[in-house]
C-alpha positions as a Python dict, from the first residue, in 0.01 Angstrom:
ca = {
    (1, 'M'): (0, 0, 0),
    (2, 'E'): (293, 294, 62),
    (3, 'A'): (428, 212, -254),
    (4, 'L'): (135, 284, -478),
    (5, 'I'): (86, 601, -254),
    (6, 'R'): (434, 707, -329),
    (7, 'K'): (401, 623, -722),
    (8, 'D'): (76, 829, -712),
    (9, 'E'): (261, 1134, -535),
    (10, 'S'): (556, 1094, -764),
    (11, 'A'): (314, 1108, -1074),
    (12, 'L'): (165, 1423, -966),
    (13, 'S'): (493, 1600, -868),
    (14, 'G'): (657, 1537, -1223),
    (15, 'M'): (900, 1299, -1067),
    (16, 'P'): (1010, 957, -1186),
    (17, 'Q'): (781, 674, -1134),
    (18, 'T'): (1036, 359, -1158),
    (19, 'W'): (1379, 321, -1085),
    (20, 'G'): (1480, 314, -1490),
    (21, 'A'): (1326, 645, -1530),
    (22, 'I'): (1530, 851, -1262),
    (23, 'D'): (1733, 1148, -1440),
    (24, 'W'): (2060, 1095, -1251),
    (25, 'R'): (2226, 1378, -1385),
    (26, 'R'): (1975, 1592, -1209),
    (27, 'V'): (1961, 1402, -876),
    (28, 'E'): (2382, 1444, -887),
    (29, 'R'): (2272, 1845, -979),
    (30, 'N'): (2064, 1873, -671),
    (31, 'V'): (2285, 1699, -418),
    (32, 'R'): (2564, 1887, -514),
    (33, 'E'): (2398, 2215, -488),
    (34, 'M'): (2264, 2118, -146),
    (35, 'Q'): (2601, 2031, -49),
    (36, 'I'): (2793, 2343, -172),
    (37, 'R'): (2551, 2547, 36),
    (38, 'I'): (2643, 2340, 360),
    (39, 'A'): (3039, 2402, 295),
    (40, 'K'): (2971, 2749, 272),
    (41, 'A'): (2757, 2783, 566),
    (42, 'T'): (3079, 2602, 753),
    (43, 'Q'): (3332, 2824, 602),
    (44, 'E'): (3097, 3087, 730),
    (45, 'G'): (3065, 2938, 1085),
    (46, 'D'): (2682, 2940, 1083),
    (47, 'W'): (2639, 2604, 1230),
    (48, 'R'): (2273, 2637, 1276),
    (49, 'R'): (2256, 2728, 927),
    (50, 'V'): (2469, 2382, 879),
    (51, 'K'): (2212, 2196, 1100),
    (52, 'A'): (1926, 2296, 876),
    (53, 'L'): (2083, 2243, 550),
    (54, 'Q'): (2208, 1905, 648),
    (55, 'R'): (1846, 1806, 768),
    (56, 'S'): (1720, 1914, 451),
    (57, 'L'): (1932, 1721, 249),
    (58, 'T'): (1880, 1367, 443),
    (59, 'R'): (1525, 1448, 359),
    (60, 'S'): (1545, 1514, -12),
    (61, 'W'): (1437, 1270, -261),
    (62, 'S'): (1733, 1333, -485),
    (63, 'A'): (2003, 1248, -204),
    (64, 'K'): (1805, 913, -95),
    (65, 'A'): (1789, 817, -457),
    (66, 'S'): (2193, 902, -489),
    (67, 'A'): (2250, 675, -131),
    (68, 'V'): (2069, 410, -269),
    (69, 'R'): (2255, 403, -587),
    (70, 'R'): (2576, 411, -433),
    (71, 'V'): (2507, 91, -216),
    (72, 'A'): (2304, -129, -512),
    (73, 'M'): (2595, -40, -770),
    (74, 'N'): (2930, -88, -618),
    (75, 'Q'): (3115, -406, -595),
    (76, 'G'): (3007, -498, -236),
    (77, 'A'): (2604, -453, -354),
    (78, 'R'): (2603, -846, -365),
    (79, 'T'): (2731, -907, 7),
    (80, 'A'): (2435, -944, 243),
    (81, 'G'): (2418, -822, 612),
    (82, 'V'): (2280, -1019, 899),
    (83, 'D'): (1959, -983, 728),
    (84, 'R'): (2074, -1151, 401),
    (85, 'V'): (1913, -889, 178),
    (86, 'T'): (2035, -770, -132),
    (87, 'W'): (1886, -478, -388),
    (88, 'D'): (1937, -665, -720),
    (89, 'S'): (1647, -561, -888),
    (90, 'P'): (1548, -210, -993),
    (91, 'E'): (1186, -260, -806),
    (92, 'A'): (1398, -364, -495),
    (93, 'R'): (1603, -49, -559),
    (94, 'W'): (1309, 200, -609),
    (95, 'E'): (1118, 44, -309),
    (96, 'A'): (1458, 110, -88),
    (97, 'I'): (1447, 496, -162),
    (98, 'G'): (1103, 527, 16),
    (99, 'R'): (1227, 321, 309),
    (100, 'L'): (1506, 549, 426),
    (101, 'K'): (1358, 741, 680),
    (102, 'R'): (1443, 888, 1006),
    (103, 'R'): (1172, 812, 1200),
    (104, 'G'): (1129, 453, 1310),
    (105, 'Y'): (1477, 354, 1178),
    (106, 'R'): (1645, 127, 1397),
    (107, 'P'): (1979, -20, 1241),
    (108, 'L'): (2012, -401, 1278),
    (109, 'P'): (2382, -554, 1409),
    (110, 'L'): (2691, -587, 1164),
    (111, 'R'): (2784, -898, 1016),
    (112, 'R'): (3133, -939, 1176),
    (113, 'V'): (3423, -1107, 907),
    (114, 'Y'): (3795, -1117, 985),
    (115, 'I'): (4027, -1069, 674),
    (116, 'P'): (4404, -1134, 720),
    (117, 'K'): (4662, -833, 783),
    (118, 'A'): (5011, -831, 618),
    (119, 'N'): (5137, -915, 941),
    (120, 'G'): (4973, -1248, 966),
    (121, 'K'): (4713, -1087, 1230),
    (122, 'K'): (4311, -1044, 1121),
    (123, 'R'): (4156, -737, 1081),
    (124, 'P'): (3759, -719, 1188),
    (125, 'L'): (3562, -592, 929),
    (126, 'G'): (3163, -549, 982),
    (127, 'I'): (2914, -569, 701),
    (128, 'P'): (2576, -346, 759),
    (129, 'T'): (2287, -472, 578),
    (130, 'M'): (2218, -258, 251),
    (131, 'L'): (1964, -82, 428),
    (132, 'D'): (2185, 49, 690),
    (133, 'R'): (2474, 96, 448),
    (134, 'A'): (2226, 352, 223),
    (135, 'M'): (2126, 533, 549),
    (136, 'Q'): (2482, 598, 617),
    (137, 'A'): (2535, 692, 271),
    (138, 'L'): (2277, 900, 285),
    (139, 'Y'): (2371, 1082, 617),
    (140, 'L'): (2760, 1077, 469),
    (141, 'L'): (2649, 1330, 180),
    (142, 'A'): (2531, 1583, 478),
    (143, 'V'): (2841, 1492, 662),
    (144, 'E'): (3113, 1535, 413),
    (145, 'P'): (3102, 1890, 313),
    (146, 'V'): (3141, 1981, 659),
    (147, 'S'): (3460, 1766, 715),
    (148, 'E'): (3628, 1851, 402),
    (149, 'G'): (3607, 2234, 537),
    (150, 'T'): (3746, 2146, 873),
    (151, 'S'): (4016, 1861, 746),
    (152, 'D'): (4407, 1942, 830),
    (153, 'P'): (4581, 2045, 482),
    (154, 'N'): (4780, 1725, 496),
    (155, 'S'): (4518, 1476, 542),
    (156, 'Y'): (4489, 1259, 254),
    (157, 'G'): (4307, 952, 326),
    (158, 'F'): (3949, 864, 245),
    (159, 'R'): (3897, 1183, 92),
    (160, 'I'): (3739, 1317, -259),
    (161, 'N'): (4041, 1332, -545),
    (162, 'R'): (4312, 1249, -278),
    (163, 'S'): (4527, 933, -253),
    (164, 'T'): (4825, 752, -96),
    (165, 'A'): (5033, 898, -364),
    (166, 'D'): (4953, 1280, -254),
    (167, 'A'): (5066, 1196, 93),
    (168, 'M'): (5399, 1044, -78),
    (169, 'S'): (5447, 1390, -286),
    (170, 'Q'): (5402, 1576, 44),
    (171, 'L'): (5651, 1381, 230),
    (172, 'F'): (5904, 1437, -62),
    (173, 'V'): (5846, 1806, -46),
    (174, 'S'): (5952, 1787, 337),
    (175, 'L'): (6236, 1589, 341),
    (176, 'S'): (6375, 1610, -5),
    (177, 'Q'): (6619, 1955, 39),
    (178, 'K'): (6945, 1929, 181),
    (179, 'A'): (6789, 2197, 465),
    (180, 'S'): (6481, 1991, 526),
    (181, 'A'): (6427, 1810, 855),
    (182, 'Q'): (6647, 1505, 898),
    (183, 'W'): (6423, 1322, 1177),
    (184, 'V'): (6093, 1152, 1147),
    (185, 'L'): (5837, 1059, 1431),
    (186, 'E'): (5641, 736, 1255),
    (187, 'A'): (5336, 692, 1461),
    (188, 'D'): (5039, 431, 1441),
    (189, 'I'): (4730, 459, 1608),
    (190, 'K'): (4644, 143, 1842),
    (191, 'G'): (4346, -15, 1685),
    (192, 'C'): (4215, 334, 1591),
    (193, 'F'): (3863, 211, 1445),
    (194, 'D'): (3799, -28, 1733),
    (195, 'H'): (3879, 205, 2040),
    (196, 'I'): (3749, 602, 1908),
    (197, 'S'): (3523, 713, 2219),
    (198, 'H'): (3133, 697, 2135),
    (199, 'D'): (3117, 993, 2358),
    (200, 'W'): (3334, 1204, 2152),
    (201, 'L'): (3186, 1140, 1850),
    (202, 'E'): (2868, 1194, 1966),
    (203, 'R'): (2978, 1532, 2078),
    (204, 'N'): (3194, 1660, 1790),
    (205, 'V'): (3078, 1469, 1460),
    (206, 'P'): (2844, 1711, 1255),
    (207, 'T'): (2552, 1505, 1204),
    (208, 'D'): (2220, 1403, 1344),
    (209, 'K'): (2306, 1292, 1720),
    (210, 'A'): (2039, 1045, 1750),
    (211, 'I'): (2123, 812, 1387),
    (212, 'L'): (2473, 819, 1496),
    (213, 'R'): (2415, 704, 1797),
    (214, 'K'): (2200, 413, 1666),
    (215, 'W'): (2491, 328, 1431),
    (216, 'L'): (2763, 327, 1716),
    (217, 'K'): (2547, 134, 1951),
    (218, 'A'): (2405, -135, 1692),
    (219, 'G'): (2657, -435, 1789),
    (220, 'V'): (2783, -696, 1597),
    (221, 'V'): (2709, -1073, 1533),
    (222, 'F'): (2969, -1307, 1486),
    (223, 'Q'): (2946, -1703, 1481),
    (224, 'G'): (2577, -1665, 1586),
    (225, 'Q'): (2653, -1442, 1887),
    (226, 'F'): (2562, -1070, 1934),
    (227, 'Q'): (2836, -867, 2077),
    (228, 'A'): (2788, -518, 2209),
    (229, 'T'): (2994, -227, 2066),
    (230, 'D'): (3108, 32, 2351),
    (231, 'A'): (3356, 213, 2155),
    (232, 'G'): (3475, 249, 1790),
    (233, 'T'): (3328, 257, 1474),
    (234, 'P'): (3345, -58, 1288),
    (235, 'Q'): (3547, -112, 949),
    (236, 'G'): (3330, -185, 666),
    (237, 'G'): (3088, 82, 708),
    (238, 'I'): (3043, 359, 457),
    (239, 'I'): (3043, 674, 695),
    (240, 'S'): (3338, 491, 910),
    (241, 'P'): (3627, 649, 747),
    (242, 'T'): (3513, 996, 734),
    (243, 'L'): (3387, 938, 1108),
    (244, 'A'): (3771, 838, 1187),
    (245, 'N'): (3905, 1160, 972),
    (246, 'V'): (3677, 1377, 1203),
    (247, 'A'): (3806, 1237, 1497),
    (248, 'L'): (4176, 1311, 1411),
    (249, 'N'): (4092, 1633, 1229),
    (250, 'G'): (4311, 1921, 1377),
    (251, 'L'): (4608, 1677, 1492),
    (252, 'E'): (4794, 1885, 1223),
    (253, 'R'): (4673, 2237, 1284),
    (254, 'Q'): (4617, 2229, 1659),
    (255, 'L'): (4974, 2080, 1684),
    (256, 'M'): (5097, 2358, 1497),
    (257, 'E'): (4935, 2597, 1737),
    (258, 'F'): (5041, 2439, 2030),
    (259, 'L'): (5435, 2478, 1932),
    (260, 'R'): (5413, 2827, 1825),
    (261, 'T'): (5247, 2888, 2165),
    (262, 'T'): (5504, 2693, 2345),
    (263, 'L'): (5816, 2749, 2147),
    (264, 'G'): (5741, 3096, 1953),
    (265, 'V'): (5706, 3114, 1587),
    (266, 'A'): (6061, 3143, 1472),
    (267, 'K'): (6178, 2825, 1701),
    (268, 'T'): (5873, 2623, 1558),
    (269, 'K'): (5994, 2681, 1187),
    (270, 'R'): (6367, 2602, 1269),
    (271, 'H'): (6223, 2282, 1389),
    (272, 'K'): (6079, 2218, 1047),
    (273, 'I'): (5757, 2028, 1182),
    (274, 'N'): (5550, 1907, 908),
    (275, 'V'): (5253, 1654, 963),
    (276, 'V'): (5111, 1405, 714),
    (277, 'R'): (4823, 1168, 757),
    (278, 'Y'): (4658, 920, 569),
    (279, 'A'): (4375, 818, 791),
    (280, 'D'): (4518, 658, 1091),
    (281, 'D'): (4908, 648, 991),
    (282, 'F'): (5103, 938, 1003),
    (283, 'V'): (5460, 1059, 1027),
    (284, 'I'): (5570, 1378, 1171),
    (285, 'T'): (5937, 1519, 1053),
    (286, 'G'): (6148, 1734, 1309),
    (287, 'G'): (6485, 1883, 1297),
    (288, 'T'): (6569, 1717, 1627),
    (289, 'P'): (6492, 1405, 1780),
    (290, 'E'): (6456, 1598, 2138),
    (291, 'V'): (6157, 1814, 2018),
    (292, 'L'): (5999, 1522, 1855),
    (293, 'E'): (6047, 1330, 2178),
    (294, 'S'): (5985, 1582, 2415),
    (295, 'E'): (5731, 1808, 2262),
    (296, 'V'): (5542, 1679, 1969),
    (297, 'K'): (5516, 1312, 2093),
    (298, 'P'): (5335, 1395, 2426),
    (299, 'W'): (5126, 1659, 2301),
    (300, 'I'): (4992, 1387, 2019),
    (301, 'E'): (4941, 1103, 2331),
    (302, 'R'): (4750, 1345, 2482),
    (303, 'F'): (4548, 1493, 2198),
    (304, 'L'): (4444, 1137, 2079),
    (305, 'A'): (4356, 1027, 2487),
    (306, 'I'): (4052, 1293, 2478),
    (307, 'R'): (3912, 1070, 2170),
    (308, 'G'): (3980, 708, 2352),
    (309, 'L'): (4300, 646, 2131),
    (310, 'S'): (4637, 580, 2197),
    (311, 'L'): (4964, 526, 1995),
    (312, 'S'): (5100, 161, 1919),
    (313, 'A'): (5398, 120, 2105),
    (314, 'E'): (5558, -156, 1858),
    (315, 'K'): (5494, 71, 1563),
    (316, 'T'): (5585, 432, 1683),
    (317, 'R'): (5942, 534, 1693),
    (318, 'I'): (6174, 845, 1588),
    (319, 'T'): (6387, 764, 1324),
    (320, 'H'): (6708, 930, 1108),
    (321, 'I'): (6614, 978, 717),
    (322, 'A'): (6977, 869, 646),
    (323, 'K'): (6829, 507, 809),
    (324, 'G'): (6510, 557, 662),
    (325, 'F'): (6141, 455, 713),
    (326, 'D'): (5814, 302, 579),
    (327, 'F'): (5504, 479, 507),
    (328, 'L'): (5221, 340, 284),
    (329, 'G'): (5415, 84, 146),
    (330, 'W'): (5710, 255, 49),
    (331, 'N'): (6052, 317, 207),
    (332, 'F'): (6179, 670, 249),
    (333, 'R'): (6541, 718, 283),
    (334, 'K'): (6808, 943, 185),
    (335, 'Y'): (7114, 802, 19),
    (336, 'S'): (7443, 1055, 33),
    (337, 'G'): (7207, 1336, 89),
    (338, 'K'): (6952, 1230, -191),
    (339, 'L'): (6615, 1114, -92),
    (340, 'L'): (6507, 821, -260),
    (341, 'I'): (6121, 668, -241),
    (342, 'K'): (6140, 276, -320),
    (343, 'P'): (5867, 7, -284),
    (344, 'S'): (5913, -95, 100),
    (345, 'K'): (6079, -475, 143),
    (346, 'K'): (5771, -590, 345),
    (347, 'N'): (5508, -439, 63),
    (348, 'V'): (5709, -618, -191),
    (349, 'Q'): (5747, -978, -14),
    (350, 'T'): (5395, -960, 128),
    (351, 'F'): (5240, -902, -256),
    (352, 'Y'): (5485, -1163, -385),
    (353, 'R'): (5369, -1460, -132),
    (354, 'A'): (4970, -1318, -287),
    (355, 'V'): (5096, -1405, -620),
    (356, 'K'): (5259, -1729, -514),
    (357, 'E'): (4961, -1820, -355),
    (358, 'V'): (4737, -1763, -640),
    (359, 'I'): (4979, -1981, -868),
    (360, 'S'): (4990, -2275, -607),
    (361, 'V'): (4602, -2253, -586),
    (362, 'N'): (4555, -2271, -943),
    (363, 'K'): (4834, -2553, -1056),
    (364, 'G'): (4550, -2745, -1286),
    (365, 'A'): (4406, -2411, -1409),
    (366, 'R'): (4419, -2340, -1791),
    (367, 'Q'): (4673, -2110, -1874),
    (368, 'D'): (4439, -1789, -1980),
    (369, 'D'): (4275, -1841, -1679),
    (370, 'L'): (4557, -1820, -1468),
    (371, 'I'): (4669, -1517, -1659),
    (372, 'G'): (4325, -1370, -1598),
    (373, 'L'): (4350, -1407, -1241),
    (374, 'L'): (4724, -1243, -1208),
    (375, 'N'): (4701, -971, -1453),
    (376, 'P'): (4480, -737, -1272),
    (377, 'M'): (4702, -795, -933),
    (378, 'L'): (5047, -735, -1075),
    (379, 'R'): (4870, -451, -1310),
    (380, 'G'): (4745, -271, -997),
    (381, 'W'): (5063, -298, -744),
    (382, 'A'): (5261, -183, -1040),
    (383, 'Q'): (5058, 97, -1117),
    (384, 'Y'): (5043, 166, -734),
    (385, 'H'): (5427, 218, -701),
    (386, 'S'): (5490, 364, -1056),
    (387, 'P'): (5524, 699, -932),
    (388, 'V'): (5857, 624, -702),
    (389, 'V'): (6205, 456, -790),
    (390, 'A'): (6091, 144, -868),
    (391, 'K'): (6270, -10, -1204),
    (392, 'A'): (6508, -256, -999),
    (393, 'T'): (6191, -362, -799),
    (394, 'F'): (5980, -456, -1091),
    (395, 'T'): (6262, -618, -1278),
    (396, 'K'): (6352, -813, -974),
    (397, 'L'): (5957, -895, -895),
    (398, 'E'): (5885, -991, -1250),
    (399, 'R'): (6210, -1252, -1222),
    (400, 'Q'): (6070, -1368, -909),
    (401, 'V'): (5704, -1448, -1060),
    (402, 'F'): (5876, -1576, -1374),
    (403, 'Q'): (6055, -1832, -1138),
    (404, 'A'): (5715, -1932, -1004),
    (405, 'L'): (5565, -1955, -1333),
    (406, 'W'): (5843, -2199, -1483),
    (407, 'R'): (5786, -2419, -1153),
    (408, 'W'): (5403, -2449, -1223),
    (409, 'A'): (5444, -2529, -1595),
    (410, 'K'): (5725, -2791, -1540),
    (411, 'R'): (5524, -2942, -1261),
    (412, 'R'): (5223, -3010, -1518),
    (413, 'H'): (5435, -3207, -1756),
    (414, 'R'): (5681, -3405, -1570),
    (415, 'G'): (5729, -3620, -1845),
    (416, 'K'): (5863, -3332, -2088),
    (417, 'N'): (6193, -3186, -2111),
    (418, 'A'): (6261, -2801, -2067),
    (419, 'E'): (6260, -2700, -2437),
    (420, 'W'): (5902, -2887, -2475),
    (421, 'V'): (5764, -2654, -2165),
    (422, 'R'): (5920, -2351, -2288),
    (423, 'K'): (5763, -2364, -2607),
    (424, 'R'): (5401, -2478, -2466),
    (425, 'Y'): (5362, -2199, -2228),
    (426, 'F'): (5628, -1905, -2322),
    (427, 'A'): (5682, -1722, -2656),
    (428, 'T'): (5909, -1452, -2800),
    (429, 'I'): (5740, -1128, -2872),
    (430, 'G'): (5953, -858, -3054),
    (431, 'E'): (6251, -834, -2861),
    (432, 'R'): (6101, -998, -2518),
    (433, 'N'): (6172, -1362, -2474),
    (434, 'W'): (6032, -1594, -2220),
    (435, 'V'): (5691, -1416, -2252),
    (436, 'F'): (5418, -1643, -2054),
    (437, 'G'): (5127, -1615, -2285),
    (438, 'T'): (4858, -1812, -2504),
    (439, 'T'): (4616, -1770, -2749),
    (440, 'A'): (4258, -1723, -2600),
    (441, 'V'): (3907, -1706, -2708),
    (442, 'D'): (3652, -1397, -2633),
    (443, 'K'): (3297, -1455, -2601),
    (444, 'K'): (3218, -1418, -2953),
    (445, 'G'): (3464, -1719, -3044),
    (446, 'D'): (3693, -1487, -3176),
    (447, 'S'): (4054, -1575, -3097),
    (448, 'F'): (4313, -1316, -2974),
    (449, 'W'): (4691, -1308, -2791),
    (450, 'L'): (4671, -1321, -2443),
    (451, 'E'): (4977, -1274, -2217),
    (452, 'L'): (5086, -1200, -1865),
    (453, 'Y'): (5138, -864, -1788),
    (454, 'S'): (5492, -717, -1777),
    (455, 'V'): (5569, -544, -1445),
    (456, 'S'): (5919, -404, -1557),
    (457, 'G'): (5746, -251, -1857),
    (458, 'T'): (5518, -10, -1645),
    (459, 'P'): (5665, 354, -1699),
    (460, 'I'): (5788, 535, -1413),
    (461, 'R'): (5523, 856, -1371),
    (462, 'R'): (5568, 1114, -1168),
    (463, 'H'): (5259, 1216, -943),
    (464, 'T'): (5107, 1570, -982),
    (465, 'K'): (5042, 1641, -607),
    (466, 'V'): (4685, 1796, -537),
    (467, 'R'): (4680, 2130, -421),
    (468, 'G'): (4674, 2159, -25),
    (469, 'G'): (4394, 2401, -18),
    (470, 'Y'): (4183, 2206, -246),
    (471, 'H'): (3801, 2207, -164),
    (472, 'P'): (3594, 1963, -356),
    (473, 'F'): (3259, 2158, -242),
    (474, 'D'): (3383, 2484, -327),
    (475, 'P'): (3230, 2634, -649),
    (476, 'A'): (3532, 2844, -746),
    (477, 'Q'): (3778, 2496, -725),
    (478, 'E'): (3512, 2322, -933),
    (479, 'L'): (3705, 2314, -1262),
    (480, 'Y'): (4016, 2205, -1096),
    (481, 'G'): (3865, 1931, -938),
    (482, 'E'): (3709, 1791, -1263),
    (483, 'R'): (4050, 1823, -1444),
    (484, 'L'): (4224, 1646, -1164),
    (485, 'R'): (3941, 1381, -1160),
    (486, 'Q'): (3973, 1296, -1529),
    (487, 'E'): (4378, 1320, -1537),
    (488, 'R'): (4386, 1067, -1241),
    (489, 'M'): (4137, 847, -1454),
    (490, 'L'): (4322, 845, -1755),
    (491, 'E'): (4641, 748, -1573),
    (492, 'N'): (4440, 466, -1393),
    (493, 'M'): (4333, 351, -1768),
    (494, 'A'): (4697, 412, -1914),
    (495, 'H'): (4730, 33, -1963),
    (496, 'R'): (4388, 25, -2208),
    (497, 'K'): (4472, 314, -2474),
    (498, 'Q'): (4093, 251, -2629),
    (499, 'W'): (3920, 323, -2253),
    (500, 'S'): (4127, 624, -2217),
    (501, 'T'): (4047, 746, -2583),
    (502, 'L'): (3661, 692, -2464),
    (503, 'Y'): (3667, 841, -2161),
    (504, 'A'): (3829, 1178, -2289),
    (505, 'S'): (3575, 1190, -2576),
    (506, 'Q'): (3309, 1144, -2284),
    (507, 'R'): (3438, 1413, -2058),
    (508, 'G'): (3463, 1152, -1814),
    (509, 'L'): (3076, 1094, -1801),
    (510, 'C'): (2871, 778, -1876),
    (511, 'A'): (2711, 762, -2187),
    (512, 'V'): (2389, 674, -2028),
    (513, 'C'): (2333, 885, -1733),
    (514, 'Q'): (2552, 1151, -1793),
    (515, 'C'): (2706, 1126, -1439),
    (516, 'K'): (3062, 1118, -1352),
    (517, 'I'): (3263, 781, -1398),
    (518, 'T'): (3537, 720, -1119),
    (519, 'R'): (3721, 451, -997),
    (520, 'E'): (3424, 394, -731),
    (521, 'T'): (3168, 401, -965),
    (522, 'E'): (3350, 161, -1198),
    (523, 'W'): (3256, 148, -1562),
    (524, 'D'): (3169, -111, -1862),
    (525, 'D'): (3265, -126, -2226),
    (526, 'H'): (2952, -113, -2402),
    (527, 'H'): (2902, -191, -2802),
    (528, 'I'): (2604, 47, -2920),
    (529, 'V'): (2558, -247, -3174),
    (530, 'P'): (2596, -537, -3023),
    (531, 'R'): (2884, -763, -3179),
    (532, 'V'): (2665, -1067, -3195),
    (533, 'L'): (2434, -850, -3439),
    (534, 'G'): (2759, -772, -3660),
    (535, 'G'): (2868, -445, -3472),
    (536, 'S'): (3212, -373, -3483),
    (537, 'N'): (3482, -329, -3195),
    (538, 'A'): (3600, 8, -3372),
    (539, 'L'): (3558, 307, -3092),
    (540, 'G'): (3281, 469, -3296),
    (541, 'N'): (3079, 174, -3176),
    (542, 'R'): (3168, 172, -2827),
    (543, 'V'): (3096, 377, -2494),
    (544, 'L'): (3178, 351, -2129),
    (545, 'V'): (2874, 340, -1904),
    (546, 'H'): (2833, 249, -1514),
    (547, 'P'): (2786, -105, -1460),
    (548, 'G'): (2409, -10, -1337),
    (549, 'C'): (2335, 135, -1663),
    (550, 'H'): (2493, -102, -1867),
    (551, 'D'): (2224, -330, -1704),
    (552, 'Q'): (1950, -92, -1783),
    (553, 'V'): (2056, -63, -2145),
    (554, 'H'): (2027, -431, -2211),
    (555, 'H'): (1740, -519, -1970),
    (556, 'H'): (1521, -185, -1984),
    (557, 'G'): (1570, -2, -2298),
    (558, 'K'): (1794, 276, -2181),
    (559, 'T'): (1929, 477, -2436),
    (560, 'V'): (2309, 537, -2528),
    (561, 'V'): (2448, 882, -2575),
    (562, 'K'): (2744, 813, -2881),
    (563, 'P'): (3035, 1022, -2817),
    (564, 'V'): (3137, 1247, -3105),
    (565, 'F'): (3525, 1181, -3151),
    (566, 'D'): (3739, 1493, -3285),
}
């Protein structure tokens, strides 16, 4: 009955009446306009207006539709919470929009799972229900404009258009010069997501306190047993990274204010204190170990204690730059006064073990299937390290992977000699020998050459750091933000030049809904005239679309806007 009433109201107001009829470009524009107003009120310090605008946004139909789309269209959409419900049909998604109501809302406990960490331990992950994910996504739309306006300049984790590479670039700026700081405080917060004080979050997070309290106290279910949550924000919730960022915002600004008050402006400048943070991992540079030990570290401990947090004794240390330190999978170290950033040994070893595990588990797999499993891993890892001094590491890792594949191939044919195995699994391509590849067949039945991704062939590209003062909800910086997003997406697609061409020709927009294509939304390569009906594989017959939009084209008659090539 409620669905019929909502459908009648939609018809009267000119709103869409089905999921497939939603104008997503209009939805995106409506949400962004409201977010810009929230950001402006935040900058002006008008907190009563911020609260009123947030309330309007979380009650708006566009924001609710956007929140449902986010959780229903991403990779985790098939993973259900404790209620085992997924929104796998347009009808379920349409119905979900009307269920996002504050009144009567009660979140269910999270489904607890554990995922392995690099050190052999396991990290707890909480999986909310689809409804709870959508409610978190809805309120996140209202929180982000505020958190972005109050964030530290050198905080790079879980923020729009910011990445680990930006944090790395900022550290290069802080450490690379001859006169730069020589000492670094490597800091790690002990169980950050598990120990943040609920009371502190409820007092300081700029959102609906009643809803926030319900999320924090929802509890978890593990192996059929309910466990209460008295502290922390569970890893796995859409809003959790932003809550952690809000808790740690001020670490940089307040520390600098404290030092200027305690030591004086000139002395603080001489000590070359710089803070670079990515989520709960951060490093602080200093001119001497004494100032880091006696002034900075005690202040950090007091700052964290107020939030229910503490530093990890085993991971927090003060290091000289000549000895080097690891941060975000890279090693930062000065060799004869020159700063070099390389993939860390720990990161390389962990990745190689993961590759070996895939090869070992797939002893009986076909060669093309094994390549299909390995290529995304190798490409993603190599692209992550492509902005640093990684050529020697790439070459060494490729040699190790080759040796593992050679053992895999020989094991399959114990009665054959080495030359027979080589010809069966390896080929010579131009000047490259021992290329692990084979002839594969696509869905249409056409054969093509498939080879293992060449890690050593990954080009080293210097990363362009985001501006320190970039604000994604500032209209004056919108053009810069769009250019930044498109440049980084094109870098991400560098291994597929045809995708890069399509993305550029479409100005980074989906050919169906005309909304942004990002790494979070993902994308599909769609043939306007299907290949089974004789359509060609030429760029003029192809477009990039969101996965959800792709489904609507094939099953619900959505139209595609053909790109115009220059």
